[in-house]
């Protein structure tokens, strides 16, 4: 076959493609200008894995279930009044949707933490479900809100076509969570605390001198004026 003849042969836009369950892939057929009255027919080796439909010079492949299927495309036409034909092949790999989640494993009462879900294909439908709404709720975007102290499981699901994959995120809801603590004076510490803080008292805190490992008794805990979630912890000693 000379390069000129090879360039004048029909071809597919791709001979290998990966498609997720429930998704479709379009394969285009290109034919030489000298070919007239072109007709295209397509078949699949495994209809249970992928189905095919030919429309003019386009082949629509629809992924059904995970696996591999061979697509055979028969192209016929007329060239200088004579019948011409070409058989082309493509390999389709059908994949199940994938799901990866990242999230913190703790949330404070009244506070929120977001679960990040990464899915393939990108347009897979993602849903969230809580095992106990009295402990924590979750919205359609994966934002978890702590309701009361306890353990809860958030189930994240991704659906593409008829295939669904799920992953569980175990979270603990705590009444309050210490976010940060900064010593501002010899006997004072400013702490940022998330959660249900209305009943905080001195006995809820333990302050340790890291140089001596001695526990420093807490005298009082007061909310800092005009600063959200910030409290001043006053100790008896330095």
PDB file of C-alpha atoms in Angstrom:
ATOM      1  CA  UNK A   1       0.000   0.000   0.000  1.00  0.00           C
ATOM      2  CA  UNK A   2       1.491   3.322  -1.000  1.00  0.00           C
ATOM      3  CA  UNK A   3       1.259   6.359   1.291  1.00  0.00           C
ATOM      4  CA  UNK A   4      -1.134   7.992  -1.182  1.00  0.00           C
ATOM      5  CA  UNK A   5      -3.506   5.033  -1.066  1.00  0.00           C
ATOM      6  CA  UNK A   6      -3.259   4.808   2.699  1.00  0.00           C
ATOM      7  CA  UNK A   7      -4.221   8.459   3.069  1.00  0.00           C
ATOM      8  CA  UNK A   8      -7.242   7.838   0.846  1.00  0.00           C
ATOM      9  CA  UNK A   9      -8.669   5.083   3.037  1.00  0.00           C
ATOM     10  CA  UNK A  10     -11.566   5.481   5.501  1.00  0.00           C
ATOM     11  CA  UNK A  11     -10.601   5.773   9.155  1.00  0.00           C
ATOM     12  CA  UNK A  12     -12.084   6.173  12.635  1.00  0.00           C
ATOM     13  CA  UNK A  13     -11.531   9.190  14.880  1.00  0.00           C
ATOM     14  CA  UNK A  14     -10.314   6.744  17.541  1.00  0.00           C
ATOM     15  CA  UNK A  15      -9.538   3.044  17.706  1.00  0.00           C
ATOM     16  CA  UNK A  16      -9.330   2.861  21.504  1.00  0.00           C
ATOM     17  CA  UNK A  17     -11.624   4.542  23.997  1.00  0.00           C
ATOM     18  CA  UNK A  18     -12.509   4.302  27.693  1.00  0.00           C
ATOM     19  CA  UNK A  19     -16.112   5.024  28.653  1.00  0.00           C
ATOM     20  CA  UNK A  20     -17.788   4.977  32.062  1.00  0.00           C
ATOM     21  CA  UNK A  21     -20.978   3.022  32.661  1.00  0.00           C
ATOM     22  CA  UNK A  22     -23.980   5.088  31.600  1.00  0.00           C
ATOM     23  CA  UNK A  23     -21.890   7.378  29.404  1.00  0.00           C
ATOM     24  CA  UNK A  24     -21.692   7.555  25.597  1.00  0.00           C
ATOM     25  CA  UNK A  25     -18.817   8.003  23.186  1.00  0.00           C
ATOM     26  CA  UNK A  26     -19.077   9.274  19.604  1.00  0.00           C
ATOM     27  CA  UNK A  27     -16.688   7.855  17.022  1.00  0.00           C
ATOM     28  CA  UNK A  28     -16.523   9.673  13.718  1.00  0.00           C
ATOM     29  CA  UNK A  29     -15.899   8.001  10.376  1.00  0.00           C
ATOM     30  CA  UNK A  30     -13.800   9.890   7.845  1.00  0.00           C
ATOM     31  CA  UNK A  31     -13.920   8.832   4.182  1.00  0.00           C
ATOM     32  CA  UNK A  32     -11.982  10.063   1.118  1.00  0.00           C
ATOM     33  CA  UNK A  33     -13.672  12.704  -1.030  1.00  0.00           C
ATOM     34  CA  UNK A  34     -13.571  10.261  -3.932  1.00  0.00           C
ATOM     35  CA  UNK A  35     -15.943   7.918  -2.107  1.00  0.00           C
ATOM     36  CA  UNK A  36     -19.590   8.582  -2.946  1.00  0.00           C
ATOM     37  CA  UNK A  37     -22.857   7.215  -1.534  1.00  0.00           C
ATOM     38  CA  UNK A  38     -21.132   6.195   1.655  1.00  0.00           C
ATOM     39  CA  UNK A  39     -22.947   3.901   4.089  1.00  0.00           C
ATOM     40  CA  UNK A  40     -21.798   2.974   7.580  1.00  0.00           C
ATOM     41  CA  UNK A  41     -22.825  -0.011   9.676  1.00  0.00           C
ATOM     42  CA  UNK A  42     -21.579  -0.848  13.168  1.00  0.00           C
ATOM     43  CA  UNK A  43     -21.763  -3.916  15.385  1.00  0.00           C
ATOM     44  CA  UNK A  44     -20.466  -4.751  18.852  1.00  0.00           C
ATOM     45  CA  UNK A  45     -18.914  -7.970  20.086  1.00  0.00           C
ATOM     46  CA  UNK A  46     -20.669  -7.670  23.468  1.00  0.00           C
ATOM     47  CA  UNK A  47     -24.002  -5.910  23.692  1.00  0.00           C
ATOM     48  CA  UNK A  48     -23.988  -6.545  27.431  1.00  0.00           C
ATOM     49  CA  UNK A  49     -20.897  -4.313  27.720  1.00  0.00           C
ATOM     50  CA  UNK A  50     -21.516  -1.665  25.052  1.00  0.00           C
ATOM     51  CA  UNK A  51     -24.165  -0.996  22.440  1.00  0.00           C
ATOM     52  CA  UNK A  52     -23.584   0.815  19.142  1.00  0.00           C
ATOM     53  CA  UNK A  53     -25.706   2.851  16.770  1.00  0.00           C
ATOM     54  CA  UNK A  54     -24.626   4.227  13.398  1.00  0.00           C
ATOM     55  CA  UNK A  55     -26.043   7.480  12.019  1.00  0.00           C
ATOM     56  CA  UNK A  56     -24.511   8.694   8.782  1.00  0.00           C
ATOM     57  CA  UNK A  57     -20.797   8.929   9.603  1.00  0.00           C
ATOM     58  CA  UNK A  58     -21.098   8.824  13.374  1.00  0.00           C
ATOM     59  CA  UNK A  59     -21.028   5.812  15.665  1.00  0.00           C
ATOM     60  CA  UNK A  60     -22.564   6.263  19.109  1.00  0.00           C
ATOM     61  CA  UNK A  61     -21.209   3.827  21.673  1.00  0.00           C
ATOM     62  CA  UNK A  62     -23.139   3.518  24.927  1.00  0.00           C
ATOM     63  CA  UNK A  63     -21.470   1.903  27.938  1.00  0.00           C
ATOM     64  CA  UNK A  64     -23.638  -0.685  29.707  1.00  0.00           C
ATOM     65  CA  UNK A  65     -21.386  -2.500  32.195  1.00  0.00           C
ATOM     66  CA  UNK A  66     -17.699  -2.852  32.966  1.00  0.00           C
ATOM     67  CA  UNK A  67     -15.689  -4.880  30.472  1.00  0.00           C
ATOM     68  CA  UNK A  68     -14.286  -4.740  26.941  1.00  0.00           C
ATOM     69  CA  UNK A  69     -16.083  -4.809  23.609  1.00  0.00           C
ATOM     70  CA  UNK A  70     -14.866  -4.778  20.022  1.00  0.00           C
ATOM     71  CA  UNK A  71     -16.714  -2.432  17.695  1.00  0.00           C
ATOM     72  CA  UNK A  72     -16.657  -3.335  14.023  1.00  0.00           C
ATOM     73  CA  UNK A  73     -17.481  -0.632  11.497  1.00  0.00           C
ATOM     74  CA  UNK A  74     -18.165  -1.539   7.873  1.00  0.00           C
ATOM     75  CA  UNK A  75     -17.905   1.349   5.431  1.00  0.00           C
ATOM     76  CA  UNK A  76     -19.166   0.960   1.839  1.00  0.00           C
ATOM     77  CA  UNK A  77     -19.450   3.365  -1.082  1.00  0.00           C
ATOM     78  CA  UNK A  78     -18.802   4.068  -4.737  1.00  0.00           C
ATOM     79  CA  UNK A  79     -15.537   5.198  -6.244  1.00  0.00           C
ATOM     80  CA  UNK A  80     -15.424   5.973  -9.960  1.00  0.00           C
ATOM     81  CA  UNK A  81     -18.605   3.955 -10.320  1.00  0.00           C
ATOM     82  CA  UNK A  82     -17.156   0.888  -8.625  1.00  0.00           C
ATOM     83  CA  UNK A  83     -18.114  -0.521  -5.243  1.00  0.00           C
ATOM     84  CA  UNK A  84     -15.558  -0.007  -2.483  1.00  0.00           C
ATOM     85  CA  UNK A  85     -15.564  -1.137   1.143  1.00  0.00           C
ATOM     86  CA  UNK A  86     -13.468  -1.010   4.283  1.00  0.00           C
ATOM     87  CA  UNK A  87     -13.776  -2.687   7.664  1.00  0.00           C
ATOM     88  CA  UNK A  88     -12.564  -0.730  10.690  1.00  0.00           C
ATOM     89  CA  UNK A  89     -12.295  -1.781  14.328  1.00  0.00           C
ATOM     90  CA  UNK A  90     -12.200  -0.051  17.696  1.00  0.00           C
ATOM     91  CA  UNK A  91     -11.719  -1.379  21.232  1.00  0.00           C
ATOM     92  CA  UNK A  92     -14.021   0.017  23.896  1.00  0.00           C
ATOM     93  CA  UNK A  93     -13.171  -0.350  27.574  1.00  0.00           C
ATOM     94  CA  UNK A  94     -16.115   0.265  29.880  1.00  0.00           C
ATOM     95  CA  UNK A  95     -15.296   1.305  33.444  1.00  0.00           C
ATOM     96  CA  UNK A  96     -17.362   1.554  36.588  1.00  0.00           C
ATOM     97  CA  UNK A  97     -17.649   5.031  38.150  1.00  0.00           C
ATOM     98  CA  UNK A  98     -14.983   5.840  40.747  1.00  0.00           C
ATOM     99  CA  UNK A  99     -15.370   7.720  44.014  1.00  0.00           C
ATOM    100  CA  UNK A 100     -12.795   9.219  46.377  1.00  0.00           C
ATOM    101  CA  UNK A 101     -13.729  11.148  49.509  1.00  0.00           C
ATOM    102  CA  UNK A 102     -11.802  13.335  51.913  1.00  0.00           C
ATOM    103  CA  UNK A 103     -13.158  14.713  55.173  1.00  0.00           C
ATOM    104  CA  UNK A 104     -12.288  15.447  58.766  1.00  0.00           C
ATOM    105  CA  UNK A 105     -13.443  12.804  61.232  1.00  0.00           C
ATOM    106  CA  UNK A 106     -14.751  15.221  63.845  1.00  0.00           C
ATOM    107  CA  UNK A 107     -17.277  18.045  63.949  1.00  0.00           C
ATOM    108  CA  UNK A 108     -18.566  20.214  66.799  1.00  0.00           C
ATOM    109  CA  UNK A 109     -22.201  20.627  67.762  1.00  0.00           C
ATOM    110  CA  UNK A 110     -23.681  23.469  65.715  1.00  0.00           C
ATOM    111  CA  UNK A 111     -20.616  23.610  63.466  1.00  0.00           C
ATOM    112  CA  UNK A 112     -20.157  22.320  59.934  1.00  0.00           C
ATOM    113  CA  UNK A 113     -17.574  20.283  58.070  1.00  0.00           C
ATOM    114  CA  UNK A 114     -17.639  19.603  54.322  1.00  0.00           C
ATOM    115  CA  UNK A 115     -17.026  16.212  52.742  1.00  0.00           C
ATOM    116  CA  UNK A 116     -15.197  16.517  49.420  1.00  0.00           C
ATOM    117  CA  UNK A 117     -16.139  13.909  46.832  1.00  0.00           C
ATOM    118  CA  UNK A 118     -14.076  13.361  43.670  1.00  0.00           C
ATOM    119  CA  UNK A 119     -15.875  11.283  41.047  1.00  0.00           C
ATOM    120  CA  UNK A 120     -15.353   9.929  37.564  1.00  0.00           C
ATOM    121  CA  UNK A 121     -17.121  10.574  35.299  1.00  0.00           C
ATOM    122  CA  UNK A 122     -17.403  14.184  36.434  1.00  0.00           C
ATOM    123  CA  UNK A 123     -21.165  14.269  35.816  1.00  0.00           C
ATOM    124  CA  UNK A 124     -21.915  11.234  37.988  1.00  0.00           C
ATOM    125  CA  UNK A 125     -24.704  11.967  40.458  1.00  0.00           C
ATOM    126  CA  UNK A 126     -23.371  12.268  44.016  1.00  0.00           C
ATOM    127  CA  UNK A 127     -25.621  11.866  47.056  1.00  0.00           C
ATOM    128  CA  UNK A 128     -25.082  11.911  50.827  1.00  0.00           C
ATOM    129  CA  UNK A 129     -26.913  10.123  53.643  1.00  0.00           C
ATOM    130  CA  UNK A 130     -26.512  10.219  57.409  1.00  0.00           C
ATOM    131  CA  UNK A 131     -26.939   7.151  59.617  1.00  0.00           C
ATOM    132  CA  UNK A 132     -28.474   9.239  62.411  1.00  0.00           C
ATOM    133  CA  UNK A 133     -29.904  12.713  61.804  1.00  0.00           C
ATOM    134  CA  UNK A 134     -30.230  13.269  65.561  1.00  0.00           C
ATOM    135  CA  UNK A 135     -26.418  13.268  65.799  1.00  0.00           C
ATOM    136  CA  UNK A 136     -25.474  14.922  62.495  1.00  0.00           C
ATOM    137  CA  UNK A 137     -27.240  16.024  59.332  1.00  0.00           C
ATOM    138  CA  UNK A 138     -25.786  16.279  55.830  1.00  0.00           C
ATOM    139  CA  UNK A 139     -27.060  18.316  52.891  1.00  0.00           C
ATOM    140  CA  UNK A 140     -26.993  17.673  49.154  1.00  0.00           C
ATOM    141  CA  UNK A 141     -23.549  19.279  48.875  1.00  0.00           C
ATOM    142  CA  UNK A 142     -21.946  17.121  51.542  1.00  0.00           C
ATOM    143  CA  UNK A 143     -21.935  19.705  54.340  1.00  0.00           C
ATOM    144  CA  UNK A 144     -22.218  17.935  57.703  1.00  0.00           C
ATOM    145  CA  UNK A 145     -23.746  19.774  60.682  1.00  0.00           C
ATOM    146  CA  UNK A 146     -23.229  18.481  64.217  1.00  0.00           C
ATOM    147  CA  UNK A 147     -26.449  18.155  66.232  1.00  0.00           C
ATOM    148  CA  UNK A 148     -25.416  16.384  69.422  1.00  0.00           C
ATOM    149  CA  UNK A 149     -22.425  14.461  70.735  1.00  0.00           C
ATOM    150  CA  UNK A 150     -22.036  10.946  69.345  1.00  0.00           C
ATOM    151  CA  UNK A 151     -20.753   8.852  66.437  1.00  0.00           C
ATOM    152  CA  UNK A 152     -22.320   8.893  62.986  1.00  0.00           C
ATOM    153  CA  UNK A 153     -21.642   7.464  59.525  1.00  0.00           C
ATOM    154  CA  UNK A 154     -22.109   9.550  56.386  1.00  0.00           C
ATOM    155  CA  UNK A 155     -22.559   7.428  53.260  1.00  0.00           C
ATOM    156  CA  UNK A 156     -21.411   9.036  50.004  1.00  0.00           C
ATOM    157  CA  UNK A 157     -22.699   7.510  46.758  1.00  0.00           C
ATOM    158  CA  UNK A 158     -21.878   8.181  43.111  1.00  0.00           C
ATOM    159  CA  UNK A 159     -24.203   6.929  40.385  1.00  0.00           C
ATOM    160  CA  UNK A 160     -23.515   6.703  36.662  1.00  0.00           C
ATOM    161  CA  UNK A 161     -26.090   4.925  34.554  1.00  0.00           C
ATOM    162  CA  UNK A 162     -27.314   1.956  36.588  1.00  0.00           C
ATOM    163  CA  UNK A 163     -24.048   1.559  38.495  1.00  0.00           C
ATOM    164  CA  UNK A 164     -23.603   3.014  41.982  1.00  0.00           C
ATOM    165  CA  UNK A 165     -20.465   3.035  44.133  1.00  0.00           C
ATOM    166  CA  UNK A 166     -20.480   4.103  47.782  1.00  0.00           C
ATOM    167  CA  UNK A 167     -18.066   4.943  50.572  1.00  0.00           C
ATOM    168  CA  UNK A 168     -18.638   5.515  54.289  1.00  0.00           C
ATOM    169  CA  UNK A 169     -17.191   8.412  56.275  1.00  0.00           C
ATOM    170  CA  UNK A 170     -17.200   7.837  60.041  1.00  0.00           C
ATOM    171  CA  UNK A 171     -17.434  11.044  62.058  1.00  0.00           C
ATOM    172  CA  UNK A 172     -17.561  11.916  65.739  1.00  0.00           C
ATOM    173  CA  UNK A 173     -19.669  14.849  66.904  1.00  0.00           C
ATOM    174  CA  UNK A 174     -18.270  16.581  69.985  1.00  0.00           C
ATOM    175  CA  UNK A 175     -19.958  19.153  72.171  1.00  0.00           C
ATOM    176  CA  UNK A 176     -17.042  21.551  71.643  1.00  0.00           C
ATOM    177  CA  UNK A 177     -13.678  21.447  69.872  1.00  0.00           C
ATOM    178  CA  UNK A 178     -10.593  23.470  70.755  1.00  0.00           C
ATOM    179  CA  UNK A 179      -9.352  24.974  67.484  1.00  0.00           C
ATOM    180  CA  UNK A 180      -6.407  26.991  68.775  1.00  0.00           C
ATOM    181  CA  UNK A 181      -4.872  28.438  71.949  1.00  0.00           C
ATOM    182  CA  UNK A 182      -2.485  31.382  72.258  1.00  0.00           C
ATOM    183  CA  UNK A 183      -0.920  32.658  75.474  1.00  0.00           C
ATOM    184  CA  UNK A 184      -1.398  36.428  75.647  1.00  0.00           C
ATOM    185  CA  UNK A 185      -0.280  37.100  79.225  1.00  0.00           C
ATOM    186  CA  UNK A 186       1.514  35.156  81.956  1.00  0.00           C
ATOM    187  CA  UNK A 187      -1.811  33.906  83.299  1.00  0.00           C
ATOM    188  CA  UNK A 188      -4.088  34.294  80.278  1.00  0.00           C
ATOM    189  CA  UNK A 189      -4.726  32.261  77.132  1.00  0.00           C
ATOM    190  CA  UNK A 190      -7.003  33.113  74.226  1.00  0.00           C
ATOM    191  CA  UNK A 191      -8.702  30.046  72.807  1.00  0.00           C
ATOM    192  CA  UNK A 192     -10.858  29.601  69.696  1.00  0.00           C
ATOM    193  CA  UNK A 193     -13.540  27.023  70.405  1.00  0.00           C
ATOM    194  CA  UNK A 194     -16.201  25.691  68.038  1.00  0.00           C
ATOM    195  CA  UNK A 195     -19.462  24.057  69.096  1.00  0.00           C
ATOM    196  CA  UNK A 196     -21.893  24.421  71.965  1.00  0.00           C
ATOM    197  CA  UNK A 197     -19.961  26.822  74.180  1.00  0.00           C
ATOM    198  CA  UNK A 198     -22.754  28.375  76.240  1.00  0.00           C
ATOM    199  CA  UNK A 199     -21.995  26.294  79.355  1.00  0.00           C
ATOM    200  CA  UNK A 200     -18.192  26.335  79.306  1.00  0.00           C
ATOM    201  CA  UNK A 201     -16.632  26.482  82.764  1.00  0.00           C
ATOM    202  CA  UNK A 202     -13.154  26.428  84.306  1.00  0.00           C
ATOM    203  CA  UNK A 203     -13.345  22.705  85.002  1.00  0.00           C
ATOM    204  CA  UNK A 204     -13.675  21.946  81.299  1.00  0.00           C
ATOM    205  CA  UNK A 205     -10.077  23.027  80.650  1.00  0.00           C
ATOM    206  CA  UNK A 206      -6.704  21.547  81.490  1.00  0.00           C
ATOM    207  CA  UNK A 207      -3.630  23.765  81.174  1.00  0.00           C
ATOM    208  CA  UNK A 208      -0.176  22.169  81.379  1.00  0.00           C
ATOM    209  CA  UNK A 209       3.200  23.889  81.677  1.00  0.00           C
ATOM    210  CA  UNK A 210       5.234  22.162  78.954  1.00  0.00           C
ATOM    211  CA  UNK A 211       8.529  22.937  80.693  1.00  0.00           C
ATOM    212  CA  UNK A 212       7.614  21.312  84.028  1.00  0.00           C
ATOM    213  CA  UNK A 213       4.628  19.140  83.004  1.00  0.00           C
ATOM    214  CA  UNK A 214       2.799  20.694  85.935  1.00  0.00           C
ATOM    215  CA  UNK A 215      -0.929  21.335  85.664  1.00  0.00           C
ATOM    216  CA  UNK A 216      -1.897  24.973  86.116  1.00  0.00           C
ATOM    217  CA  UNK A 217      -5.288  25.497  87.749  1.00  0.00           C
ATOM    218  CA  UNK A 218      -7.864  27.457  85.732  1.00  0.00           C
ATOM    219  CA  UNK A 219      -9.516  30.350  87.548  1.00  0.00           C
ATOM    220  CA  UNK A 220     -12.113  31.494  85.010  1.00  0.00           C
ATOM    221  CA  UNK A 221     -13.273  31.255  81.390  1.00  0.00           C
ATOM    222  CA  UNK A 222     -14.972  34.226  79.745  1.00  0.00           C
ATOM    223  CA  UNK A 223     -16.099  34.987  76.218  1.00  0.00           C
ATOM    224  CA  UNK A 224     -14.056  37.677  74.486  1.00  0.00           C
ATOM    225  CA  UNK A 225     -16.203  40.654  73.571  1.00  0.00           C
ATOM    226  CA  UNK A 226     -17.059  41.151  69.911  1.00  0.00           C
ATOM    227  CA  UNK A 227     -14.934  38.195  68.780  1.00  0.00           C
ATOM    228  CA  UNK A 228     -16.828  35.090  67.721  1.00  0.00           C
ATOM    229  CA  UNK A 229     -15.890  31.712  69.232  1.00  0.00           C
ATOM    230  CA  UNK A 230     -13.003  33.224  71.214  1.00  0.00           C
ATOM    231  CA  UNK A 231     -12.589  32.790  74.976  1.00  0.00           C
ATOM    232  CA  UNK A 232     -10.113  34.046  77.581  1.00  0.00           C
ATOM    233  CA  UNK A 233      -8.809  31.353  79.922  1.00  0.00           C
ATOM    234  CA  UNK A 234      -7.410  32.827  83.155  1.00  0.00           C
ATOM    235  CA  UNK A 235      -5.181  30.696  85.356  1.00  0.00           C
ATOM    236  CA  UNK A 236      -4.315  31.059  89.064  1.00  0.00           C
ATOM    237  CA  UNK A 237      -0.594  30.761  88.427  1.00  0.00           C
ATOM    238  CA  UNK A 238       1.675  31.832  85.594  1.00  0.00           C
TER     239      UNK A 238
END
